[in-house]
mmCIF file of C-alpha atoms in Angstrom:
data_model
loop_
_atom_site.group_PDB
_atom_site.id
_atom_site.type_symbol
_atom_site.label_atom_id
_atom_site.label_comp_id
_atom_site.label_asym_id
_atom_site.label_seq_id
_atom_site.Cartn_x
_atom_site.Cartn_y
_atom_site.Cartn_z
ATOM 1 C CA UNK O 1 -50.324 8.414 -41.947
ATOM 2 C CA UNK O 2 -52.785 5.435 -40.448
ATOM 3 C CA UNK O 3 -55.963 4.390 -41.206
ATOM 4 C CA UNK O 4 -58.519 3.291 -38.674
ATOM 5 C CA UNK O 5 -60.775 0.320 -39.005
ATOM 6 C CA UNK O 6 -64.341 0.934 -38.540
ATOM 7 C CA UNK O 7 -66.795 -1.811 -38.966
ATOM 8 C CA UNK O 8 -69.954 -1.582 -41.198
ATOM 9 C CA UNK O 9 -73.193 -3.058 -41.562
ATOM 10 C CA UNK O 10 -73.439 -6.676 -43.457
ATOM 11 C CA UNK O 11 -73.788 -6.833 -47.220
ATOM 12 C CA UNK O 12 -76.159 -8.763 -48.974
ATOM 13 C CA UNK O 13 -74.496 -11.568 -49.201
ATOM 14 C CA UNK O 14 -73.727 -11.964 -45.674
ATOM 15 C CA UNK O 15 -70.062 -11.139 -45.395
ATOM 16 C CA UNK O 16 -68.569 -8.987 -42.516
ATOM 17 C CA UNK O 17 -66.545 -5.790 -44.391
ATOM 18 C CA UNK O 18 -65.234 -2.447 -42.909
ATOM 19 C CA UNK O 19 -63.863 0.228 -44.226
ATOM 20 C CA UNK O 20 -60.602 2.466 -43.218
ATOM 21 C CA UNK O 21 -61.085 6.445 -42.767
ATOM 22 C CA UNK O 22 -57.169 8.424 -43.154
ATOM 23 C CA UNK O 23 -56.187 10.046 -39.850
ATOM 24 C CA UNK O 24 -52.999 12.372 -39.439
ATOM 25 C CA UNK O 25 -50.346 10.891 -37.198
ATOM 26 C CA UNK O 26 -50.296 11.737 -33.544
ATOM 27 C CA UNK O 27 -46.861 12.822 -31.499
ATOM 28 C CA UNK O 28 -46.480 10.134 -29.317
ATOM 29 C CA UNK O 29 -43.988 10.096 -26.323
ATOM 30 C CA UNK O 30 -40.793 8.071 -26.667
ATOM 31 C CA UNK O 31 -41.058 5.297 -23.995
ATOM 32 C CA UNK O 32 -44.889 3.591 -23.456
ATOM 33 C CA UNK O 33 -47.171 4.737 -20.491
ATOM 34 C CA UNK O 34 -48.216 2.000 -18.384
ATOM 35 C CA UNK O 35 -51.375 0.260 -18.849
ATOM 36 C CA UNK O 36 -54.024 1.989 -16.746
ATOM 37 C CA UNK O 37 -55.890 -1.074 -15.718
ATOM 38 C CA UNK O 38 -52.673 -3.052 -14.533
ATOM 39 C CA UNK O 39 -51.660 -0.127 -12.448
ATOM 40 C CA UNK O 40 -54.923 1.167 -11.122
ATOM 41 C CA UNK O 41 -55.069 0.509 -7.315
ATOM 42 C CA UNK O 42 -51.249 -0.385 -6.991
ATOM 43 C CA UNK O 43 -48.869 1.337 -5.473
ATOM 44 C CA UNK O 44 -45.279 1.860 -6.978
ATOM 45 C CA UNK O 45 -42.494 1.587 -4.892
ATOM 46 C CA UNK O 46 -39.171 3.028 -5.882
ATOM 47 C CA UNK O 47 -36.962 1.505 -3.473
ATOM 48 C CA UNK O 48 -37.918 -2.610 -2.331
ATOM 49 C CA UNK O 49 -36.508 -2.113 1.097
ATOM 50 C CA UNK O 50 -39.756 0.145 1.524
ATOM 51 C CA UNK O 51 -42.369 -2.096 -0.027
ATOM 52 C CA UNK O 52 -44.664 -3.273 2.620
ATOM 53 C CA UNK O 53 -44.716 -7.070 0.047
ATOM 54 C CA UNK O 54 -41.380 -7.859 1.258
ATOM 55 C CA UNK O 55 -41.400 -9.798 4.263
ATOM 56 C CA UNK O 56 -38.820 -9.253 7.221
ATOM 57 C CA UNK O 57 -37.096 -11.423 9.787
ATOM 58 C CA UNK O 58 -38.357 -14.845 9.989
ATOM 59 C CA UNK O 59 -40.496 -16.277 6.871
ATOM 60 C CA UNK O 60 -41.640 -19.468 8.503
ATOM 61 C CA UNK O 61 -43.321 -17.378 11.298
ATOM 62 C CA UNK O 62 -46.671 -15.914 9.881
ATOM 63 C CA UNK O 63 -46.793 -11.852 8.876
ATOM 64 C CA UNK O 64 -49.420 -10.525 11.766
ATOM 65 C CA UNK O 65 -49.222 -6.928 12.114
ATOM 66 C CA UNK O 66 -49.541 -5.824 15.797
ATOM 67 C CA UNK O 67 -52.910 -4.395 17.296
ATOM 68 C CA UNK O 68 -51.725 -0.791 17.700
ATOM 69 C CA UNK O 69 -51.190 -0.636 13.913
ATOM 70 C CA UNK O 70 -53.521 1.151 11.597
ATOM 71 C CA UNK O 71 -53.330 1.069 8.105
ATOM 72 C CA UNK O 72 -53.050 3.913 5.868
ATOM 73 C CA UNK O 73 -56.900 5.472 5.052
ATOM 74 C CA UNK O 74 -55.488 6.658 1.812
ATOM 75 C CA UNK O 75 -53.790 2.831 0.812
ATOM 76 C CA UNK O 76 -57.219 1.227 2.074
ATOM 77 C CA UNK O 77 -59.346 3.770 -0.163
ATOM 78 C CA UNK O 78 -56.958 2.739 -3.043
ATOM 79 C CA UNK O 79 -56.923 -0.929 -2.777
ATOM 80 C CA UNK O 80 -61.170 -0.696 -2.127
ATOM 81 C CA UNK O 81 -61.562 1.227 -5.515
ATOM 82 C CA UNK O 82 -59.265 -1.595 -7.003
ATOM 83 C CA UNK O 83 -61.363 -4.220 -5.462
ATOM 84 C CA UNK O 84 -64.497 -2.545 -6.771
ATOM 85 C CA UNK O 85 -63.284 -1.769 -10.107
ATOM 86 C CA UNK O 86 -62.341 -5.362 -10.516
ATOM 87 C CA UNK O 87 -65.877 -6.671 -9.394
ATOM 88 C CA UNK O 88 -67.438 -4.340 -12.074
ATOM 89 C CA UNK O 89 -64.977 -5.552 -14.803
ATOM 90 C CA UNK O 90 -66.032 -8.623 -13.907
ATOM 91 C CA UNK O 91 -69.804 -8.510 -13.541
ATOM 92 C CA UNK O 92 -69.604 -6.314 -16.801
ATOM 93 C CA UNK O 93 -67.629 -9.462 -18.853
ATOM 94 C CA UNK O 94 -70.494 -11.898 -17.432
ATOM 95 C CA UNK O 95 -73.221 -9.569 -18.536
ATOM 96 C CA UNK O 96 -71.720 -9.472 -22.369
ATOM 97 C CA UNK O 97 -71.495 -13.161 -22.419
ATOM 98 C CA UNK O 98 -73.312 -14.893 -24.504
ATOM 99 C CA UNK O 99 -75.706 -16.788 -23.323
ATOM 100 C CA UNK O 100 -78.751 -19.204 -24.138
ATOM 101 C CA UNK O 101 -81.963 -17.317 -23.853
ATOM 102 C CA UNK O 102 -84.886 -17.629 -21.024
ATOM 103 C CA UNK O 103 -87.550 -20.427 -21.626
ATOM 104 C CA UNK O 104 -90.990 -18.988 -22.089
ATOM 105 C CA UNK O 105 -93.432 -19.836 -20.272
ATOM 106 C CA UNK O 106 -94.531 -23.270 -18.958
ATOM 107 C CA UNK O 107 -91.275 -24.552 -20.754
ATOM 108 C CA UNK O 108 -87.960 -25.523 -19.279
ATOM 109 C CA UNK O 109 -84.299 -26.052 -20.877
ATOM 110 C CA UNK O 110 -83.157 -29.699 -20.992
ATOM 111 C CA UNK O 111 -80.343 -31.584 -22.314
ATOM 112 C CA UNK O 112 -81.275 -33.338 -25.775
ATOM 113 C CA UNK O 113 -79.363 -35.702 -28.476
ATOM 114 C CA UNK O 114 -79.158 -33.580 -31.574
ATOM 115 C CA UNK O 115 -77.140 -36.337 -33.490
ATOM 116 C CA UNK O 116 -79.343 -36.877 -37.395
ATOM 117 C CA UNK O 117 -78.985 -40.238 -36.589
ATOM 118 C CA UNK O 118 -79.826 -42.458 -33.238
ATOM 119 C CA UNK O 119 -77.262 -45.431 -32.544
ATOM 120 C CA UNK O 120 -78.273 -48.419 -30.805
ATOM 121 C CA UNK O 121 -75.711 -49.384 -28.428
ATOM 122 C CA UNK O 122 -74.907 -53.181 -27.710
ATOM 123 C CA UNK O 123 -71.997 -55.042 -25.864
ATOM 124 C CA UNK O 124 -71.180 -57.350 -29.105
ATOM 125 C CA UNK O 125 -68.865 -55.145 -32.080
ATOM 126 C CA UNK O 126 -70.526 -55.457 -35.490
ATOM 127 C CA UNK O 127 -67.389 -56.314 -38.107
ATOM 128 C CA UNK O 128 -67.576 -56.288 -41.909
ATOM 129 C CA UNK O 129 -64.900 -56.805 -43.950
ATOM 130 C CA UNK O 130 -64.419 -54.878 -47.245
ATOM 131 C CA UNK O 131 -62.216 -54.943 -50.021
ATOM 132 C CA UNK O 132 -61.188 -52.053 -52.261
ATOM 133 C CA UNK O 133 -58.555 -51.640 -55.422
ATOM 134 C CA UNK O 134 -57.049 -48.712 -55.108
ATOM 135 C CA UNK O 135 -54.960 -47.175 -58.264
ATOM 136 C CA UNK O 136 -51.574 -46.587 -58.258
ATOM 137 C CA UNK O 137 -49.716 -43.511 -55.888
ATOM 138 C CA UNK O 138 -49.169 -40.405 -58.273
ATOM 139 C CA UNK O 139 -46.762 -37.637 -57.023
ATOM 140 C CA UNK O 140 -48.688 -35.190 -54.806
ATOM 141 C CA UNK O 141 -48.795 -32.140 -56.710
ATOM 142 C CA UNK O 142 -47.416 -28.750 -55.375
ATOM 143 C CA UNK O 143 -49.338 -26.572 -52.482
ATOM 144 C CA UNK O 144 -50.457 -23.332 -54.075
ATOM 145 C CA UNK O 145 -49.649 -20.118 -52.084
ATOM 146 C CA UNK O 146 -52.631 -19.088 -49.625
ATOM 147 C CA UNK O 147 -54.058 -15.922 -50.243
ATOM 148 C CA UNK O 148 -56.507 -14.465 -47.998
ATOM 149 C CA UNK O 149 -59.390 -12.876 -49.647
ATOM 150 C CA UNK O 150 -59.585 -9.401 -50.102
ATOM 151 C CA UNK O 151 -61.794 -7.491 -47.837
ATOM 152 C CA UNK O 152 -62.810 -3.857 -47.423
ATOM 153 C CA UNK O 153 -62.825 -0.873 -49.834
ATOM 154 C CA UNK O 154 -59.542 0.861 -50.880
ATOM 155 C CA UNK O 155 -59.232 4.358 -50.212
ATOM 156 C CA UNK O 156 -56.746 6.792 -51.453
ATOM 157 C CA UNK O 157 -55.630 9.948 -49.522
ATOM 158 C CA UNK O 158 -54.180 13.081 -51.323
ATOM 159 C CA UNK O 159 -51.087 14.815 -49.138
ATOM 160 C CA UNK O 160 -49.786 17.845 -50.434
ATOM 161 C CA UNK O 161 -46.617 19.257 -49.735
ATOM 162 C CA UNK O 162 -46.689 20.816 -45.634
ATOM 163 C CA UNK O 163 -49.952 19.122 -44.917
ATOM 164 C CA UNK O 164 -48.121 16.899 -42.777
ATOM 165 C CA UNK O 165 -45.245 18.221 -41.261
ATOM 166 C CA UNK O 166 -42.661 21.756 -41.977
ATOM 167 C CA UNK O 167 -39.193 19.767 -42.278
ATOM 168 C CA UNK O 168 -37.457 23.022 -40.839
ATOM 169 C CA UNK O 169 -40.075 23.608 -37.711
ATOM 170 C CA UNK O 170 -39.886 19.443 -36.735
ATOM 171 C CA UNK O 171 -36.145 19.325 -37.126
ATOM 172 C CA UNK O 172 -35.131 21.551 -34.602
ATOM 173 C CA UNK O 173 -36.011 20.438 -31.357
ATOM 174 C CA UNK O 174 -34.521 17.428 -32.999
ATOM 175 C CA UNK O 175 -31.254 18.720 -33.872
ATOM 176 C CA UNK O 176 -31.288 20.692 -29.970
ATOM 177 C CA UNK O 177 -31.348 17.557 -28.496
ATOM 178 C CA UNK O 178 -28.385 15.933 -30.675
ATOM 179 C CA UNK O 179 -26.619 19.043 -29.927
ATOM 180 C CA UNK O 180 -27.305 19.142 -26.299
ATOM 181 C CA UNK O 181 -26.305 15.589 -25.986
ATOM 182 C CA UNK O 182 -23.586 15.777 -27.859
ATOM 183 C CA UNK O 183 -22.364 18.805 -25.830
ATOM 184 C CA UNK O 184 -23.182 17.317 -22.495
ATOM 185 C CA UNK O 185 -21.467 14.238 -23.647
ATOM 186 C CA UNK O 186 -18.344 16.093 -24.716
ATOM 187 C CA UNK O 187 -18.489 17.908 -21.298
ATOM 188 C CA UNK O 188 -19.320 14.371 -19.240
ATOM 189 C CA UNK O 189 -16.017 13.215 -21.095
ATOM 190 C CA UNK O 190 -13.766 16.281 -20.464
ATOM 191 C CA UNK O 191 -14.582 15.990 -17.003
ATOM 192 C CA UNK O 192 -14.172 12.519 -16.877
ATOM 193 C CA UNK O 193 -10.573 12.614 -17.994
ATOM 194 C CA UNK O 194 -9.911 15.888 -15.562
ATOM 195 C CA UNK O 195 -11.491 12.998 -12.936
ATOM 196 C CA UNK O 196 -8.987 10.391 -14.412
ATOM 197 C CA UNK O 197 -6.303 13.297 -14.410
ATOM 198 C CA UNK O 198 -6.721 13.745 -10.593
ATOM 199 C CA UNK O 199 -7.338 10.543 -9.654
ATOM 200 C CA UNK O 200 -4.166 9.849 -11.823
ATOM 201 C CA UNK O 201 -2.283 12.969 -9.788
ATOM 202 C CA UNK O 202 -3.158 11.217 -6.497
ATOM 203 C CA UNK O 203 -2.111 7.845 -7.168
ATOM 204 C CA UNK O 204 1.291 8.368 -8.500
ATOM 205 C CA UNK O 205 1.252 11.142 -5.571
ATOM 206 C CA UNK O 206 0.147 8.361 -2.968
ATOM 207 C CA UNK O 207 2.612 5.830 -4.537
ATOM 208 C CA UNK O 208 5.680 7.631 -4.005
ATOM 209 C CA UNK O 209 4.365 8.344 0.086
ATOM 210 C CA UNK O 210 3.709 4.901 0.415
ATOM 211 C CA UNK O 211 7.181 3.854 -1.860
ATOM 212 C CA UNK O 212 8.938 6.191 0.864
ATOM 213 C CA UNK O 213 7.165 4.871 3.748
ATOM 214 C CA UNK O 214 8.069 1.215 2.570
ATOM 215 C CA UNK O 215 11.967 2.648 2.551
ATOM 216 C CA UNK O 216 11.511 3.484 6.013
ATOM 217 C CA UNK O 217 9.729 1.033 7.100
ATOM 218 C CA UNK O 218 12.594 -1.514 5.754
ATOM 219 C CA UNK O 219 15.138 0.470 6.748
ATOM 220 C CA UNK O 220 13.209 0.264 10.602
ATOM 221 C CA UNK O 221 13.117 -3.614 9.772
ATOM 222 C CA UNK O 222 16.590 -3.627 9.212
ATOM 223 C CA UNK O 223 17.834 -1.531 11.850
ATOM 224 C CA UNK O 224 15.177 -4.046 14.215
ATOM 225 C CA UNK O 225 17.311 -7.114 12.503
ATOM 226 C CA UNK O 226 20.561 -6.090 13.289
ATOM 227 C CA UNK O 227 19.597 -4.930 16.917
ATOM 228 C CA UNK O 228 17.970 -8.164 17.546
ATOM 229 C CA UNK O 229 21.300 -10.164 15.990
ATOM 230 C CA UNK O 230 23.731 -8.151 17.624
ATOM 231 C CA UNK O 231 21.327 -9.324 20.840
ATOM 232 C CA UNK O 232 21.363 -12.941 20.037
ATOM 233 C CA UNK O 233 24.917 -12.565 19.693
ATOM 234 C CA UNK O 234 25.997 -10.895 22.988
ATOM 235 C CA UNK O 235 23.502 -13.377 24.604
ATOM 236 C CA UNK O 236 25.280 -16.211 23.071
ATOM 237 C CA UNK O 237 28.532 -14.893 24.127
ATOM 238 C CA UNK O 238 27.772 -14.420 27.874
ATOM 239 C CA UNK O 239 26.439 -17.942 28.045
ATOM 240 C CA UNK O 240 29.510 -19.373 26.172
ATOM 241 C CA UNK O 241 31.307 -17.196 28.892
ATOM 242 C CA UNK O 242 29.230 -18.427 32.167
ATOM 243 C CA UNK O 243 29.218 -21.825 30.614
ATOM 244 C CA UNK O 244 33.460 -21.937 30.668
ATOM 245 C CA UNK O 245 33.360 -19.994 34.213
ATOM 246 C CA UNK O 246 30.926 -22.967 35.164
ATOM 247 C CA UNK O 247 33.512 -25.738 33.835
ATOM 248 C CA UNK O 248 36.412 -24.029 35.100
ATOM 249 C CA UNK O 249 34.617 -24.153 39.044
ATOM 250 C CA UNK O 250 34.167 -27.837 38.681
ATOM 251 C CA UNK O 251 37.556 -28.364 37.089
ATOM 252 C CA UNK O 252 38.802 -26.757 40.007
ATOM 253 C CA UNK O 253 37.100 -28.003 42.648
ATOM 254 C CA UNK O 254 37.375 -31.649 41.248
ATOM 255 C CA UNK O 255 41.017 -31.156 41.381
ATOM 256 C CA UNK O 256 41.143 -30.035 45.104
ATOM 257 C CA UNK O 257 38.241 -33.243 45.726
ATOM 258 C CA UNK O 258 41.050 -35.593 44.055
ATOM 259 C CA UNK O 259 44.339 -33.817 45.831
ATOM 260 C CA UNK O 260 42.253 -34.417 49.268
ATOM 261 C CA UNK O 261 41.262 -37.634 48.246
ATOM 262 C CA UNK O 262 44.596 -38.678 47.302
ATOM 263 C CA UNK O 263 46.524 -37.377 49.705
ATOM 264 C CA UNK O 264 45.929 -40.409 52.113
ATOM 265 C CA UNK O 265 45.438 -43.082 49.050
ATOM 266 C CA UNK O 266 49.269 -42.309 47.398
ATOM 267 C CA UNK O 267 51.175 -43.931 50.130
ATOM 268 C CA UNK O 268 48.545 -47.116 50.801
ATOM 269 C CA UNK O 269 48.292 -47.649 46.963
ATOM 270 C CA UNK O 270 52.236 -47.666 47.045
ATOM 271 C CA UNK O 271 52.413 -49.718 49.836
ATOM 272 C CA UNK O 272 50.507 -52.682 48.501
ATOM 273 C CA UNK O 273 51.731 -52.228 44.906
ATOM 274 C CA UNK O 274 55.471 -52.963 46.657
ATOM 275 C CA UNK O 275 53.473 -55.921 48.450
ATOM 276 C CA UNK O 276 51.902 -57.250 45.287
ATOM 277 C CA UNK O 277 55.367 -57.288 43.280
ATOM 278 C CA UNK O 278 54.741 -54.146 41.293
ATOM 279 C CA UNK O 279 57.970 -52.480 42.672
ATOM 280 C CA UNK O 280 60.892 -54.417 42.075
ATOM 281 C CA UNK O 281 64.829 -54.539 41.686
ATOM 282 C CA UNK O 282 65.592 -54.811 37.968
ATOM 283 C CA UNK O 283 68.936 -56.840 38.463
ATOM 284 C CA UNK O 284 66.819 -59.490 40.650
ATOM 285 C CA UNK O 285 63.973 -59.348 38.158
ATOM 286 C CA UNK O 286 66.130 -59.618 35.177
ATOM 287 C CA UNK O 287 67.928 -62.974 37.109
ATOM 288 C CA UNK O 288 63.948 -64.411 37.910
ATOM 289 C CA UNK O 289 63.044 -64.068 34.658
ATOM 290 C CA UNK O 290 65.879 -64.363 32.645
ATOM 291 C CA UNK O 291 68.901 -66.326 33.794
ATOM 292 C CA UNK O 292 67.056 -68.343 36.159
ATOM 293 C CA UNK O 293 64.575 -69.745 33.576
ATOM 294 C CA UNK O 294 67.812 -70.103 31.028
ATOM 295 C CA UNK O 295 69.596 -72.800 33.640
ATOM 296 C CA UNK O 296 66.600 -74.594 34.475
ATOM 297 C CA UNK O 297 66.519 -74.912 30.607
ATOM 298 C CA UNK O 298 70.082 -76.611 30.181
ATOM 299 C CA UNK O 299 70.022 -78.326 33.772
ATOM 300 C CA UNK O 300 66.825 -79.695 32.252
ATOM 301 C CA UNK O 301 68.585 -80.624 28.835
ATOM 302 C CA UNK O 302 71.641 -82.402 30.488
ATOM 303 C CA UNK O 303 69.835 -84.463 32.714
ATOM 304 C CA UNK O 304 67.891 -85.314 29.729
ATOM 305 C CA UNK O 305 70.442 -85.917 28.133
ATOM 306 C CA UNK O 306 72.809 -88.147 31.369
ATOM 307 C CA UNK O 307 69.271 -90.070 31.090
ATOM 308 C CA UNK O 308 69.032 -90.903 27.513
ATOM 309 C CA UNK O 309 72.829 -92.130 27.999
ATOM 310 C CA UNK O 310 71.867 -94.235 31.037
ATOM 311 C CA UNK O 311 69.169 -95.348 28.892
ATOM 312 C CA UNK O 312 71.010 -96.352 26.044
ATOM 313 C CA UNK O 313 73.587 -98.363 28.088
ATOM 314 C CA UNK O 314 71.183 -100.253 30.376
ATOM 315 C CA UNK O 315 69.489 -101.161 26.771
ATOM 316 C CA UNK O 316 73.021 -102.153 26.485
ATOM 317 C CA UNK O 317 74.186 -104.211 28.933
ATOM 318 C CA UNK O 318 70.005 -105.897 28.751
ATOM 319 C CA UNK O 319 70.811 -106.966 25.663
ATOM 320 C CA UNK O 320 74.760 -108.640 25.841
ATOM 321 C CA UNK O 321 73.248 -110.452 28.760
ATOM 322 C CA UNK O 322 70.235 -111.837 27.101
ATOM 323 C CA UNK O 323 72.687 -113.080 24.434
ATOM 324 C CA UNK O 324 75.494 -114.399 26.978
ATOM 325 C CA UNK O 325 71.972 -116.534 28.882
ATOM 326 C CA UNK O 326 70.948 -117.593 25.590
ATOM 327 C CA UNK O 327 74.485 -119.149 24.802
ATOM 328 C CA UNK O 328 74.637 -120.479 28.287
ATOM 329 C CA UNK O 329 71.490 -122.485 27.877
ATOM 330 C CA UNK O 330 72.447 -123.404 24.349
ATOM 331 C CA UNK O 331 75.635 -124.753 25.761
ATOM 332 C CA UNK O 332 73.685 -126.884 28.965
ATOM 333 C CA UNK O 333 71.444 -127.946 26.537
ATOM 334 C CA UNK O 334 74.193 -129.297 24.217
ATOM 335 C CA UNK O 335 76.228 -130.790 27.325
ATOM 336 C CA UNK O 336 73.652 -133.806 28.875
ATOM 337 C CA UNK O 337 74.377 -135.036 25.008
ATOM 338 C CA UNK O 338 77.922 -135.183 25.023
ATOM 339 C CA UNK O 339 77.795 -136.774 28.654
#
């Protein structure tokens, strides 16, 4: 149950009342209506990529729309009765306004001071200075709790029992849609999980196609490998191969190069070898360089050795004839005396 304010006249004493009349409650849908004079000359798009407010391509360029378009009659008859709706709402607010009243006649409306008092204004500040005693600061005391005046008369409203409402008749479009939903819900969930079933099915069904098409796929990789290593391998092998036929033609054919080569060097190279001392007798070799050298040696050592004797005697004989002249001119020396 609501009540619904009307206002009444003034009272006496001046003060604005009302008073509240009991009205039964009205079935009202479950999700608000749009406001009527927000939506009144708009037009509701469901989908944006149709609303003619978005702008496409280029937004620095300006919107124009081409010559050969017309706009819809039934948009421009919409958006005028917006337009004009508006203007009323408008000119209606101004006309409620209110507002100071006409001058009479031979009178006009001018701007006045309505201050009690007139001030006399001057460019020098008038000071006092005052003194007060003020008493001591007391503890503010506690706010009171506002409450608003009563207003209005209280009226009472007598219900009896299925004036309002039969519990049985409201309940069961109530209880039809909790059943429905429930219902539809249970059937939204058992097909969900058939859905999840299926999907479930063709997964593990897709898995094992792809698991076996991986298997062959490796087994095609491997099969590639071993083709492509037993190809490296063979290729390998014939170059070892033409590389050692390669080696073995230029072994050969520097062979025959040095047996034609050679074949006129052998018996010059001997020749001069013989000439140069390279080819010798052993006996005569082992007499140059071994006896020969040996009695130079000792022919060497005994004339050394004659010479040293030779030596020693001519040292010899120098000095018994030094001593026989030194006695020979002691004794002439000694003789003119005697004489």
């Amino acid at each position: 149950m609501t009540s619904v304010l009307q206002p009444q006249k003034e009272s006496a004493s001046g003060t604005y009342t009302f008073a509240s009349r009991p009205r039964a409650v009205q079935n009202r849908s479950k999700y608000r209506e749009p406001a009527p004079e927000q939506n009144e000359g708009q037009v509701q798009y469901g989908n944006i990529m149709y609303d003619r407010r978005v702008v496409r391509g280029n937004t620095y360029a300006q919107h124009v729309l081409p010559v050969t378009a017309q706009p819809d009659p039934v948009e421009l008859q919409r958006l005028q009765e917006a337009r004009r709706r508006t203007t009323a709402r408008k000119r209606a607010k101004e006309q409620f306004r209110p507002r100071t009243p006409e001058p009479v006649e031979g009178r006009k409306h001018i701007d006045v001071q309505t201050e009690l008092y007139l001030e006399e204004l001057s460019d020098k500040i008038e000071e006092s200075s005052v003194e007060c005693q003020t008493d001591a600061f007391l503890d503010k005391p506690a706010t009171p709790l506002f409450i608003p005046a009563k207003t209005g008369k209280d009226v009472a409203t007598q219900i009896e029992e299925g004036e309002l409402f039969d519990f049985d008749i409201e309940v069961k479009p109530v209880l039809e849609v909790l059943v429905g939903k429930t219902i539809e819900q249970a059937l939204l969930e058992v097909m969900e999980e058939e859905e999840l079933a299926n999907l479930r099915a063709q997964q593990r069904a897709f898995e094992e196609l792809r698991n076996a098409e991986l298997v062959e796929v490796q087994r095609l990789e491997e099969q590639e490998r071993r083709h492509r290593e037993e190809k490296e391998r063979r290729i390998k092998q014939q170059r070892e191969i033409l590389r050692l036929e390669k080696e073995t033609a230029e072994k050969i054919a520097a062979r025959a190069f040095a047996q034609h080569y050679l074949a006129d060097l052998l018996p010059s190279v001997y020749t001069s070898l013989r000439d140069h001392g390279y080819f010798y007798d052993p006996v005569e070799r082992d007499v140059e360089t071994g006896f020969l050298p040996w009695l130079m040696t000792e022919v060497k050592n005994t004339l050394e050795k004659r010479s040293l004797g030779r030596t020693v005697l001519d040292m010899l004989i120098r000095d018994v004839v030094e001593k026989r002249l030194d006695a020979f001119q002691q004794m002439e020396l000694k003789s003119p005396r005697l004489t």
